[in-house]
Amino acid sequence: MLQPFDDTYFMKKALQEAETAFEKGEIPVGAVIVIDNRIIARGHNLTEMLNDVTAHAEMQAITAAANFLGGKYLQNCTLYVTLEPCQMCAGALYWSQISKIVYGARDPERGCIHLNTKLHPKTIIEGGILAEEASDLLKRFFIQRRNLN
Amino acid sequence: MLQPFDDTYFMKKALQEAETAFEKGEIPVGAVIVIDNRIIARGHNLTEMLNDVTAHAEMQAITAAANFLGGKYLQNCTLYVTLEPCQMCAGALYWSQISKIVYGARDPERGCIHLNTKLHPKTIIEGGILAEEASDLLKRFFIQRRNLN
């Protein structure tokens, strides 16, 4: 049976956010938060534009989702993010008690898995959805930035 | 020699922020960020009021300090915070490359030391300044909250 709302569908939406970040000259990472197959929050990295290290895609999506829901806990929500969350974002996700995290590409150096950041016991984490697309976009960004400097 | 601007002086300012949080019904944690003996940012926990798990005292102080400095890195800055930072805040401090973190009370369960959150190699962390005052304020808050429910 055709499943229009699967992990790939929502990760494509997160990738669109990452592309928006790319166009703004930001490290291209994007995120969406979904509840009952409905996107309730979107975010993309804005650390350069906002001059703020806390302005990661996930942080903005967490704040927007809580705002939408009218409560700060994201139970029954799934975060789709193109890059494995860092310690800060995983720490925020811990507090949010989110049900599921689905990431695209691994971040072997600064990602929460390698750094062993504690997630909430209620949270499931899975990765590898459209990992190549997410990773290619990041590579393209860093090559372009190197060539501009 | 009298040193008016020592760790105790700035931690008292962070404690004032924590007291403001207490008065608003927030878990009482406060923070200030200092550069050259000058407070450039203040923050207190606002997770309830803002309905946002990311609204910790440190996160707000980091954003405010970057805004004041016009750049997102907090080199040469010291954060004073009444409670040991959590993973999220320590993760944000990692990205900020802050020079020094001084906390009051330990958070043995959810603090970054026990959870082994990676700090930036340029960052020094010290604790125990006015720890009892910070801890007493938290205890008072939780006793009051228990009695109200």
PDB file of C-alpha atoms in Angstrom:
ATOM      1  CA  MET A   1       0.000   0.000   0.000  1.00  0.00           C
ATOM      2  CA  LEU A   2       1.168   3.494  -0.784  1.00  0.00           C
ATOM      3  CA  GLN A   3       2.111   5.411   2.349  1.00  0.00           C
ATOM      4  CA  PRO A   4       2.206   9.093   1.520  1.00  0.00           C
ATOM      5  CA  PHE A   5       3.248  10.112   5.035  1.00  0.00           C
ATOM      6  CA  ASP A   6       6.325   8.074   5.775  1.00  0.00           C
ATOM      7  CA  ASP A   7       9.746   9.025   7.159  1.00  0.00           C
ATOM      8  CA  THR A   8      11.036   9.877   3.687  1.00  0.00           C
ATOM      9  CA  TYR A   9       8.139  12.266   3.080  1.00  0.00           C
ATOM     10  CA  PHE A  10       8.820  14.246   6.258  1.00  0.00           C
ATOM     11  CA  MET A  11      12.594  14.144   5.856  1.00  0.00           C
ATOM     12  CA  LYS A  12      12.129  15.729   2.418  1.00  0.00           C
ATOM     13  CA  LYS A  13      10.339  18.579   4.172  1.00  0.00           C
ATOM     14  CA  ALA A  14      13.269  18.900   6.587  1.00  0.00           C
ATOM     15  CA  LEU A  15      15.624  18.912   3.581  1.00  0.00           C
ATOM     16  CA  GLN A  16      13.643  21.783   2.085  1.00  0.00           C
ATOM     17  CA  GLU A  17      14.313  23.705   5.288  1.00  0.00           C
ATOM     18  CA  ALA A  18      18.016  22.853   4.998  1.00  0.00           C
ATOM     19  CA  GLU A  19      18.013  24.203   1.443  1.00  0.00           C
ATOM     20  CA  THR A  20      16.485  27.451   2.697  1.00  0.00           C
ATOM     21  CA  ALA A  21      19.346  27.709   5.192  1.00  0.00           C
ATOM     22  CA  PHE A  22      21.823  27.079   2.350  1.00  0.00           C
ATOM     23  CA  GLU A  23      20.350  29.922   0.319  1.00  0.00           C
ATOM     24  CA  LYS A  24      20.807  32.244   3.309  1.00  0.00           C
ATOM     25  CA  GLY A  25      24.477  31.297   3.677  1.00  0.00           C
ATOM     26  CA  GLU A  26      23.821  29.215   6.783  1.00  0.00           C
ATOM     27  CA  ILE A  27      25.204  25.722   7.429  1.00  0.00           C
ATOM     28  CA  PRO A  28      22.356  23.779   5.791  1.00  0.00           C
ATOM     29  CA  VAL A  29      20.474  21.883   8.470  1.00  0.00           C
ATOM     30  CA  GLY A  30      16.699  21.740   8.572  1.00  0.00           C
ATOM     31  CA  ALA A  31      14.034  20.245  10.817  1.00  0.00           C
ATOM     32  CA  VAL A  32      10.305  19.665  11.062  1.00  0.00           C
ATOM     33  CA  ILE A  33       8.198  18.403  13.950  1.00  0.00           C
ATOM     34  CA  VAL A  34       5.239  16.167  13.197  1.00  0.00           C
ATOM     35  CA  ILE A  35       2.240  15.012  15.182  1.00  0.00           C
ATOM     36  CA  ASP A  36      -0.376  12.652  13.694  1.00  0.00           C
ATOM     37  CA  ASN A  37       1.156  13.024  10.219  1.00  0.00           C
ATOM     38  CA  ARG A  38       0.860  16.797  10.425  1.00  0.00           C
ATOM     39  CA  ILE A  39       3.782  19.219  10.402  1.00  0.00           C
ATOM     40  CA  ILE A  40       3.357  21.588  13.342  1.00  0.00           C
ATOM     41  CA  ALA A  41       6.772  23.275  13.260  1.00  0.00           C
ATOM     42  CA  ARG A  42       9.598  24.005  10.868  1.00  0.00           C
ATOM     43  CA  GLY A  43      13.081  25.344  11.476  1.00  0.00           C
ATOM     44  CA  HIS A  44      16.402  25.857   9.787  1.00  0.00           C
ATOM     45  CA  ASN A  45      19.789  26.863  11.062  1.00  0.00           C
ATOM     46  CA  LEU A  46      20.060  30.640  11.566  1.00  0.00           C
ATOM     47  CA  THR A  47      23.192  30.956  13.699  1.00  0.00           C
ATOM     48  CA  GLU A  48      24.848  33.435  11.325  1.00  0.00           C
ATOM     49  CA  MET A  49      21.841  35.617  10.629  1.00  0.00           C
ATOM     50  CA  LEU A  50      20.842  35.783  14.300  1.00  0.00           C
ATOM     51  CA  ASN A  51      24.449  35.868  15.559  1.00  0.00           C
ATOM     52  CA  ASP A  52      23.435  33.219  18.037  1.00  0.00           C
ATOM     53  CA  VAL A  53      24.953  29.777  18.605  1.00  0.00           C
ATOM     54  CA  THR A  54      21.644  28.564  20.022  1.00  0.00           C
ATOM     55  CA  ALA A  55      19.737  29.158  16.750  1.00  0.00           C
ATOM     56  CA  HIS A  56      20.000  25.586  15.458  1.00  0.00           C
ATOM     57  CA  ALA A  57      17.164  24.185  13.322  1.00  0.00           C
ATOM     58  CA  GLU A  58      16.006  21.823  16.079  1.00  0.00           C
ATOM     59  CA  MET A  59      15.909  24.535  18.767  1.00  0.00           C
ATOM     60  CA  GLN A  60      13.687  26.710  16.646  1.00  0.00           C
ATOM     61  CA  ALA A  61      11.436  23.801  15.759  1.00  0.00           C
ATOM     62  CA  ILE A  62      11.123  22.801  19.448  1.00  0.00           C
ATOM     63  CA  THR A  63      10.120  26.345  20.425  1.00  0.00           C
ATOM     64  CA  ALA A  64       7.671  26.616  17.510  1.00  0.00           C
ATOM     65  CA  ALA A  65       6.081  23.219  18.225  1.00  0.00           C
ATOM     66  CA  ALA A  66       5.570  24.064  21.908  1.00  0.00           C
ATOM     67  CA  ASN A  67       4.047  27.351  20.845  1.00  0.00           C
ATOM     68  CA  PHE A  68       1.680  25.542  18.466  1.00  0.00           C
ATOM     69  CA  LEU A  69       0.687  22.960  21.080  1.00  0.00           C
ATOM     70  CA  GLY A  70       0.347  25.480  23.896  1.00  0.00           C
ATOM     71  CA  GLY A  71       2.493  23.306  26.148  1.00  0.00           C
ATOM     72  CA  LYS A  72       6.179  22.669  26.455  1.00  0.00           C
ATOM     73  CA  TYR A  73       6.196  18.855  26.241  1.00  0.00           C
ATOM     74  CA  LEU A  74       6.381  17.242  22.823  1.00  0.00           C
ATOM     75  CA  GLN A  75       5.003  13.831  23.682  1.00  0.00           C
ATOM     76  CA  ASN A  76       3.555  12.065  20.624  1.00  0.00           C
ATOM     77  CA  CYS A  77       5.725  14.230  18.371  1.00  0.00           C
ATOM     78  CA  THR A  78       8.479  13.194  15.972  1.00  0.00           C
ATOM     79  CA  LEU A  79      11.379  15.447  15.024  1.00  0.00           C
ATOM     80  CA  TYR A  80      12.833  15.008  11.545  1.00  0.00           C
ATOM     81  CA  VAL A  81      16.237  16.654  11.239  1.00  0.00           C
ATOM     82  CA  THR A  82      18.693  16.394   8.374  1.00  0.00           C
ATOM     83  CA  LEU A  83      21.772  16.075  10.628  1.00  0.00           C
ATOM     84  CA  GLU A  84      22.184  14.127  13.873  1.00  0.00           C
ATOM     85  CA  PRO A  85      21.476  16.556  16.744  1.00  0.00           C
ATOM     86  CA  CYS A  86      24.354  18.058  18.737  1.00  0.00           C
ATOM     87  CA  GLN A  87      24.575  17.972  22.551  1.00  0.00           C
ATOM     88  CA  MET A  88      22.633  21.222  22.924  1.00  0.00           C
ATOM     89  CA  CYS A  89      19.756  20.090  20.723  1.00  0.00           C
ATOM     90  CA  ALA A  90      19.696  16.590  22.193  1.00  0.00           C
ATOM     91  CA  GLY A  91      19.680  18.195  25.648  1.00  0.00           C
ATOM     92  CA  ALA A  92      16.689  20.330  24.647  1.00  0.00           C
ATOM     93  CA  LEU A  93      14.973  17.245  23.202  1.00  0.00           C
ATOM     94  CA  TYR A  94      15.588  15.495  26.529  1.00  0.00           C
ATOM     95  CA  TRP A  95      13.645  18.218  28.343  1.00  0.00           C
ATOM     96  CA  SER A  96      10.878  18.161  25.720  1.00  0.00           C
ATOM     97  CA  GLN A  97      10.214  14.426  26.260  1.00  0.00           C
ATOM     98  CA  ILE A  98       9.724  14.068  22.506  1.00  0.00           C
ATOM     99  CA  SER A  99       8.624  10.599  21.388  1.00  0.00           C
ATOM    100  CA  LYS A 100      10.888  10.117  18.404  1.00  0.00           C
ATOM    101  CA  ILE A 101      13.906  11.650  16.696  1.00  0.00           C
ATOM    102  CA  VAL A 102      14.640  10.754  13.063  1.00  0.00           C
ATOM    103  CA  TYR A 103      17.862  12.179  11.660  1.00  0.00           C
ATOM    104  CA  GLY A 104      19.419  12.062   8.203  1.00  0.00           C
ATOM    105  CA  ALA A 105      23.222  12.149   8.182  1.00  0.00           C
ATOM    106  CA  ARG A 106      25.432  11.178  11.112  1.00  0.00           C
ATOM    107  CA  ASP A 107      27.638  13.813  12.750  1.00  0.00           C
ATOM    108  CA  PRO A 108      30.465  11.563  13.913  1.00  0.00           C
ATOM    109  CA  GLU A 109      32.331  14.334  15.726  1.00  0.00           C
ATOM    110  CA  ARG A 110      29.771  16.622  17.318  1.00  0.00           C
ATOM    111  CA  GLY A 111      26.658  14.456  17.255  1.00  0.00           C
ATOM    112  CA  CYS A 112      24.811  13.313  20.362  1.00  0.00           C
ATOM    113  CA  ILE A 113      25.397   9.606  19.726  1.00  0.00           C
ATOM    114  CA  HIS A 114      29.179   9.729  19.747  1.00  0.00           C
ATOM    115  CA  LEU A 115      29.127  12.258  22.610  1.00  0.00           C
ATOM    116  CA  ASN A 116      26.700  10.083  24.534  1.00  0.00           C
ATOM    117  CA  THR A 117      24.176  12.818  25.336  1.00  0.00           C
ATOM    118  CA  LYS A 118      21.386  11.484  27.522  1.00  0.00           C
ATOM    119  CA  LEU A 119      17.969  11.312  25.856  1.00  0.00           C
ATOM    120  CA  HIS A 120      14.674  10.978  27.691  1.00  0.00           C
ATOM    121  CA  PRO A 121      13.774   7.344  28.409  1.00  0.00           C
ATOM    122  CA  LYS A 122      10.559   7.857  26.378  1.00  0.00           C
ATOM    123  CA  THR A 123      12.501   8.953  23.265  1.00  0.00           C
ATOM    124  CA  ILE A 124      13.369   6.666  20.352  1.00  0.00           C
ATOM    125  CA  ILE A 125      16.155   7.758  17.978  1.00  0.00           C
ATOM    126  CA  GLU A 126      16.639   6.495  14.420  1.00  0.00           C
ATOM    127  CA  GLY A 127      18.883   7.680  11.630  1.00  0.00           C
ATOM    128  CA  GLY A 128      19.898   7.310   8.032  1.00  0.00           C
ATOM    129  CA  ILE A 129      16.762   8.640   6.294  1.00  0.00           C
ATOM    130  CA  LEU A 130      17.927  10.528   3.164  1.00  0.00           C
ATOM    131  CA  ALA A 131      21.365  10.650   4.764  1.00  0.00           C
ATOM    132  CA  GLU A 132      23.141  11.026   1.431  1.00  0.00           C
ATOM    133  CA  GLU A 133      21.023  13.986   0.352  1.00  0.00           C
ATOM    134  CA  ALA A 134      21.598  15.732   3.705  1.00  0.00           C
ATOM    135  CA  SER A 135      25.300  15.010   3.610  1.00  0.00           C
ATOM    136  CA  ASP A 136      25.664  16.128  -0.030  1.00  0.00           C
ATOM    137  CA  LEU A 137      24.015  19.453   0.766  1.00  0.00           C
ATOM    138  CA  LEU A 138      26.449  20.035   3.640  1.00  0.00           C
ATOM    139  CA  LYS A 139      29.439  19.102   1.453  1.00  0.00           C
ATOM    140  CA  ARG A 140      28.228  21.430  -1.289  1.00  0.00           C
ATOM    141  CA  PHE A 141      27.941  24.252   1.253  1.00  0.00           C
ATOM    142  CA  PHE A 142      31.453  23.826   2.624  1.00  0.00           C
ATOM    143  CA  ILE A 143      32.980  23.550  -0.876  1.00  0.00           C
ATOM    144  CA  GLN A 144      31.205  26.739  -1.933  1.00  0.00           C
ATOM    145  CA  ARG A 145      32.292  28.552   1.221  1.00  0.00           C
ATOM    146  CA  ARG A 146      35.905  27.462   0.737  1.00  0.00           C
ATOM    147  CA  ASN A 147      35.850  28.722  -2.840  1.00  0.00           C
ATOM    148  CA  LEU A 148      34.411  32.083  -1.807  1.00  0.00           C
ATOM    149  CA  ASN A 149      37.121  32.721   0.787  1.00  0.00           C
TER     150      ASN A 149
ATOM    151  CA  MET B   1      43.154  44.064  49.242  1.00  0.00           C
ATOM    152  CA  LEU B   2      39.448  44.509  48.772  1.00  0.00           C
ATOM    153  CA  GLN B   3      38.277  43.026  45.489  1.00  0.00           C
ATOM    154  CA  PRO B   4      34.830  44.383  44.730  1.00  0.00           C
ATOM    155  CA  PHE B   5      34.460  42.354  41.524  1.00  0.00           C
ATOM    156  CA  ASP B   6      35.084  38.796  42.544  1.00  0.00           C
ATOM    157  CA  ASP B   7      33.193  35.554  41.875  1.00  0.00           C
ATOM    158  CA  THR B   8      30.974  36.114  44.909  1.00  0.00           C
ATOM    159  CA  TYR B   9      29.985  39.561  43.683  1.00  0.00           C
ATOM    160  CA  PHE B  10      28.847  38.280  40.298  1.00  0.00           C
ATOM    161  CA  MET B  11      27.219  35.151  41.712  1.00  0.00           C
ATOM    162  CA  LYS B  12      25.125  37.407  43.929  1.00  0.00           C
ATOM    163  CA  LYS B  13      23.887  39.090  40.756  1.00  0.00           C
ATOM    164  CA  ALA B  14      23.023  35.680  39.309  1.00  0.00           C
ATOM    165  CA  LEU B  15      21.195  34.864  42.563  1.00  0.00           C
ATOM    166  CA  GLN B  16      19.144  38.039  42.167  1.00  0.00           C
ATOM    167  CA  GLU B  17      18.071  36.710  38.761  1.00  0.00           C
ATOM    168  CA  ALA B  18      17.165  33.388  40.368  1.00  0.00           C
ATOM    169  CA  GLU B  19      15.038  35.242  42.928  1.00  0.00           C
ATOM    170  CA  THR B  20      13.214  37.011  40.086  1.00  0.00           C
ATOM    171  CA  ALA B  21      12.470  33.588  38.579  1.00  0.00           C
ATOM    172  CA  PHE B  22      11.185  32.417  41.993  1.00  0.00           C
ATOM    173  CA  GLU B  23       8.803  35.360  42.204  1.00  0.00           C
ATOM    174  CA  LYS B  24       7.415  34.438  38.776  1.00  0.00           C
ATOM    175  CA  GLY B  25       6.776  30.835  39.831  1.00  0.00           C
ATOM    176  CA  GLU B  26       9.706  29.524  37.785  1.00  0.00           C
ATOM    177  CA  ILE B  27      12.311  27.041  39.024  1.00  0.00           C
ATOM    178  CA  PRO B  28      14.748  29.586  40.482  1.00  0.00           C
ATOM    179  CA  VAL B  29      17.913  29.558  38.410  1.00  0.00           C
ATOM    180  CA  GLY B  30      19.671  32.753  37.358  1.00  0.00           C
ATOM    181  CA  ALA B  31      22.691  33.691  35.282  1.00  0.00           C
ATOM    182  CA  VAL B  32      24.835  36.650  34.302  1.00  0.00           C
ATOM    183  CA  ILE B  33      27.605  36.918  31.716  1.00  0.00           C
ATOM    184  CA  VAL B  34      30.583  39.117  32.481  1.00  0.00           C
ATOM    185  CA  ILE B  35      33.397  40.570  30.406  1.00  0.00           C
ATOM    186  CA  ASP B  36      36.124  42.727  31.949  1.00  0.00           C
ATOM    187  CA  ASN B  37      34.221  42.937  35.248  1.00  0.00           C
ATOM    188  CA  ARG B  38      31.140  44.221  33.463  1.00  0.00           C
ATOM    189  CA  ILE B  39      27.802  42.417  33.295  1.00  0.00           C
ATOM    190  CA  ILE B  40      26.735  42.286  29.648  1.00  0.00           C
ATOM    191  CA  ALA B  41      23.820  39.867  29.941  1.00  0.00           C
ATOM    192  CA  ARG B  42      21.336  38.597  32.505  1.00  0.00           C
ATOM    193  CA  GLY B  43      18.862  35.754  32.370  1.00  0.00           C
ATOM    194  CA  HIS B  44      16.546  33.718  34.529  1.00  0.00           C
ATOM    195  CA  ASN B  45      14.592  30.589  33.936  1.00  0.00           C
ATOM    196  CA  LEU B  46      11.351  31.261  32.026  1.00  0.00           C
ATOM    197  CA  THR B  47      10.335  27.785  30.885  1.00  0.00           C
ATOM    198  CA  GLU B  48       6.842  28.038  32.401  1.00  0.00           C
ATOM    199  CA  MET B  49       6.058  31.563  31.291  1.00  0.00           C
ATOM    200  CA  LEU B  50       7.319  30.987  27.765  1.00  0.00           C
ATOM    201  CA  ASN B  51       6.062  27.398  27.590  1.00  0.00           C
ATOM    202  CA  ASP B  52       9.451  26.464  26.244  1.00  0.00           C
ATOM    203  CA  VAL B  53      11.940  23.910  27.561  1.00  0.00           C
ATOM    204  CA  THR B  54      14.781  25.831  25.926  1.00  0.00           C
ATOM    205  CA  ALA B  55      14.204  28.987  28.022  1.00  0.00           C
ATOM    206  CA  HIS B  56      16.815  28.227  30.682  1.00  0.00           C
ATOM    207  CA  ALA B  57      18.643  31.136  32.337  1.00  0.00           C
ATOM    208  CA  GLU B  58      21.916  30.326  30.572  1.00  0.00           C
ATOM    209  CA  MET B  59      20.352  30.107  27.109  1.00  0.00           C
ATOM    210  CA  GLN B  60      18.835  33.529  27.468  1.00  0.00           C
ATOM    211  CA  ALA B  61      22.060  34.984  28.823  1.00  0.00           C
ATOM    212  CA  ILE B  62      24.064  33.462  25.920  1.00  0.00           C
ATOM    213  CA  THR B  63      21.685  34.973  23.350  1.00  0.00           C
ATOM    214  CA  ALA B  64      21.691  38.344  25.117  1.00  0.00           C
ATOM    215  CA  ALA B  65      25.495  38.435  25.455  1.00  0.00           C
ATOM    216  CA  ALA B  66      25.989  37.634  21.754  1.00  0.00           C
ATOM    217  CA  ASN B  67      23.500  40.345  20.930  1.00  0.00           C
ATOM    218  CA  PHE B  68      25.407  42.829  23.089  1.00  0.00           C
ATOM    219  CA  LEU B  69      28.784  41.862  21.609  1.00  0.00           C
ATOM    220  CA  GLY B  70      27.519  41.756  18.013  1.00  0.00           C
ATOM    221  CA  GLY B  71      29.094  38.341  17.516  1.00  0.00           C
ATOM    222  CA  LYS B  72      28.162  34.850  18.528  1.00  0.00           C
ATOM    223  CA  TYR B  73      31.375  33.784  20.274  1.00  0.00           C
ATOM    224  CA  LEU B  74      31.777  34.547  23.957  1.00  0.00           C
ATOM    225  CA  GLN B  75      35.540  34.378  24.215  1.00  0.00           C
ATOM    226  CA  ASN B  76      36.861  36.335  27.218  1.00  0.00           C
ATOM    227  CA  CYS B  77      33.467  36.026  28.883  1.00  0.00           C
ATOM    228  CA  THR B  78      32.540  34.316  32.146  1.00  0.00           C
ATOM    229  CA  LEU B  79      29.115  32.861  32.847  1.00  0.00           C
ATOM    230  CA  TYR B  80      27.922  32.881  36.447  1.00  0.00           C
ATOM    231  CA  VAL B  81      24.978  30.565  36.975  1.00  0.00           C
ATOM    232  CA  THR B  82      23.378  29.534  40.251  1.00  0.00           C
ATOM    233  CA  LEU B  83      22.968  25.856  39.237  1.00  0.00           C
ATOM    234  CA  GLU B  84      25.351  23.604  37.317  1.00  0.00           C
ATOM    235  CA  PRO B  85      24.333  23.765  33.634  1.00  0.00           C
ATOM    236  CA  CYS B  86      22.348  20.918  32.057  1.00  0.00           C
ATOM    237  CA  GLN B  87      23.373  19.139  28.840  1.00  0.00           C
ATOM    238  CA  MET B  88      21.494  21.624  26.670  1.00  0.00           C
ATOM    239  CA  CYS B  89      23.085  24.673  28.249  1.00  0.00           C
ATOM    240  CA  ALA B  90      26.538  23.094  28.385  1.00  0.00           C
ATOM    241  CA  GLY B  91      26.098  22.177  24.715  1.00  0.00           C
ATOM    242  CA  ALA B  92      25.238  25.800  23.900  1.00  0.00           C
ATOM    243  CA  LEU B  93      28.243  26.959  25.946  1.00  0.00           C
ATOM    244  CA  TYR B  94      30.407  24.561  23.929  1.00  0.00           C
ATOM    245  CA  TRP B  95      29.355  26.309  20.712  1.00  0.00           C
ATOM    246  CA  SER B  96      29.875  29.754  22.279  1.00  0.00           C
ATOM    247  CA  GLN B  97      33.536  29.006  23.142  1.00  0.00           C
ATOM    248  CA  ILE B  98      33.013  30.856  26.435  1.00  0.00           C
ATOM    249  CA  SER B  99      36.183  31.217  28.523  1.00  0.00           C
ATOM    250  CA  LYS B 100      34.829  30.336  31.935  1.00  0.00           C
ATOM    251  CA  ILE B 101      31.770  28.881  33.616  1.00  0.00           C
ATOM    252  CA  VAL B 102      31.247  29.454  37.339  1.00  0.00           C
ATOM    253  CA  TYR B 103      28.269  27.660  38.857  1.00  0.00           C
ATOM    254  CA  GLY B 104      26.763  27.686  42.347  1.00  0.00           C
ATOM    255  CA  ALA B 105      25.084  24.434  43.363  1.00  0.00           C
ATOM    256  CA  ARG B 106      25.774  21.033  41.787  1.00  0.00           C
ATOM    257  CA  ASP B 107      23.008  19.243  39.904  1.00  0.00           C
ATOM    258  CA  PRO B 108      24.071  15.669  40.559  1.00  0.00           C
ATOM    259  CA  GLU B 109      21.391  14.129  38.359  1.00  0.00           C
ATOM    260  CA  ARG B 110      20.922  16.383  35.343  1.00  0.00           C
ATOM    261  CA  GLY B 111      24.088  18.462  35.444  1.00  0.00           C
ATOM    262  CA  CYS B 112      26.702  18.450  32.696  1.00  0.00           C
ATOM    263  CA  ILE B 113      29.482  17.098  34.922  1.00  0.00           C
ATOM    264  CA  HIS B 114      27.780  13.850  35.881  1.00  0.00           C
ATOM    265  CA  LEU B 115      26.397  13.494  32.334  1.00  0.00           C
ATOM    266  CA  ASN B 116      29.836  14.168  30.897  1.00  0.00           C
ATOM    267  CA  THR B 117      28.762  16.840  28.400  1.00  0.00           C
ATOM    268  CA  LYS B 118      31.685  17.959  26.277  1.00  0.00           C
ATOM    269  CA  LEU B 119      32.822  21.537  26.869  1.00  0.00           C
ATOM    270  CA  HIS B 120      34.992  23.540  24.501  1.00  0.00           C
ATOM    271  CA  PRO B 121      38.723  22.958  25.126  1.00  0.00           C
ATOM    272  CA  LYS B 122      39.073  26.710  25.814  1.00  0.00           C
ATOM    273  CA  THR B 123      36.470  26.614  28.601  1.00  0.00           C
ATOM    274  CA  ILE B 124      37.286  26.371  32.314  1.00  0.00           C
ATOM    275  CA  ILE B 125      34.533  25.253  34.690  1.00  0.00           C
ATOM    276  CA  GLU B 126      34.441  25.908  38.441  1.00  0.00           C
ATOM    277  CA  GLY B 127      31.710  25.457  40.997  1.00  0.00           C
ATOM    278  CA  GLY B 128      30.632  25.940  44.575  1.00  0.00           C
ATOM    279  CA  ILE B 129      30.320  29.732  44.694  1.00  0.00           C
ATOM    280  CA  LEU B 130      27.344  30.568  46.960  1.00  0.00           C
ATOM    281  CA  ALA B 131      26.219  26.986  46.455  1.00  0.00           C
ATOM    282  CA  GLU B 132      24.252  26.902  49.684  1.00  0.00           C
ATOM    283  CA  GLU B 133      22.289  30.056  48.847  1.00  0.00           C
ATOM    284  CA  ALA B 134      21.453  28.710  45.368  1.00  0.00           C
ATOM    285  CA  SER B 135      20.480  25.341  46.748  1.00  0.00           C
ATOM    286  CA  ASP B 136      18.373  26.824  49.565  1.00  0.00           C
ATOM    287  CA  LEU B 137      16.418  28.917  47.080  1.00  0.00           C
ATOM    288  CA  LEU B 138      15.664  25.814  44.981  1.00  0.00           C
ATOM    289  CA  LYS B 139      14.607  23.840  48.066  1.00  0.00           C
ATOM    290  CA  ARG B 140      12.361  26.690  49.189  1.00  0.00           C
ATOM    291  CA  PHE B 141      10.747  26.743  45.740  1.00  0.00           C
ATOM    292  CA  PHE B 142       9.997  23.027  45.680  1.00  0.00           C
ATOM    293  CA  ILE B 143       8.648  23.039  49.260  1.00  0.00           C
ATOM    294  CA  GLN B 144       6.354  25.936  48.389  1.00  0.00           C
ATOM    295  CA  ARG B 145       5.190  24.248  45.203  1.00  0.00           C
ATOM    296  CA  ARG B 146       4.468  21.013  47.059  1.00  0.00           C
ATOM    297  CA  ASN B 147       2.435  22.878  49.657  1.00  0.00           C
ATOM    298  CA  LEU B 148       0.420  24.693  46.989  1.00  0.00           C
ATOM    299  CA  ASN B 149      -0.571  21.482  45.182  1.00  0.00           C
TER     300      ASN B 149
END
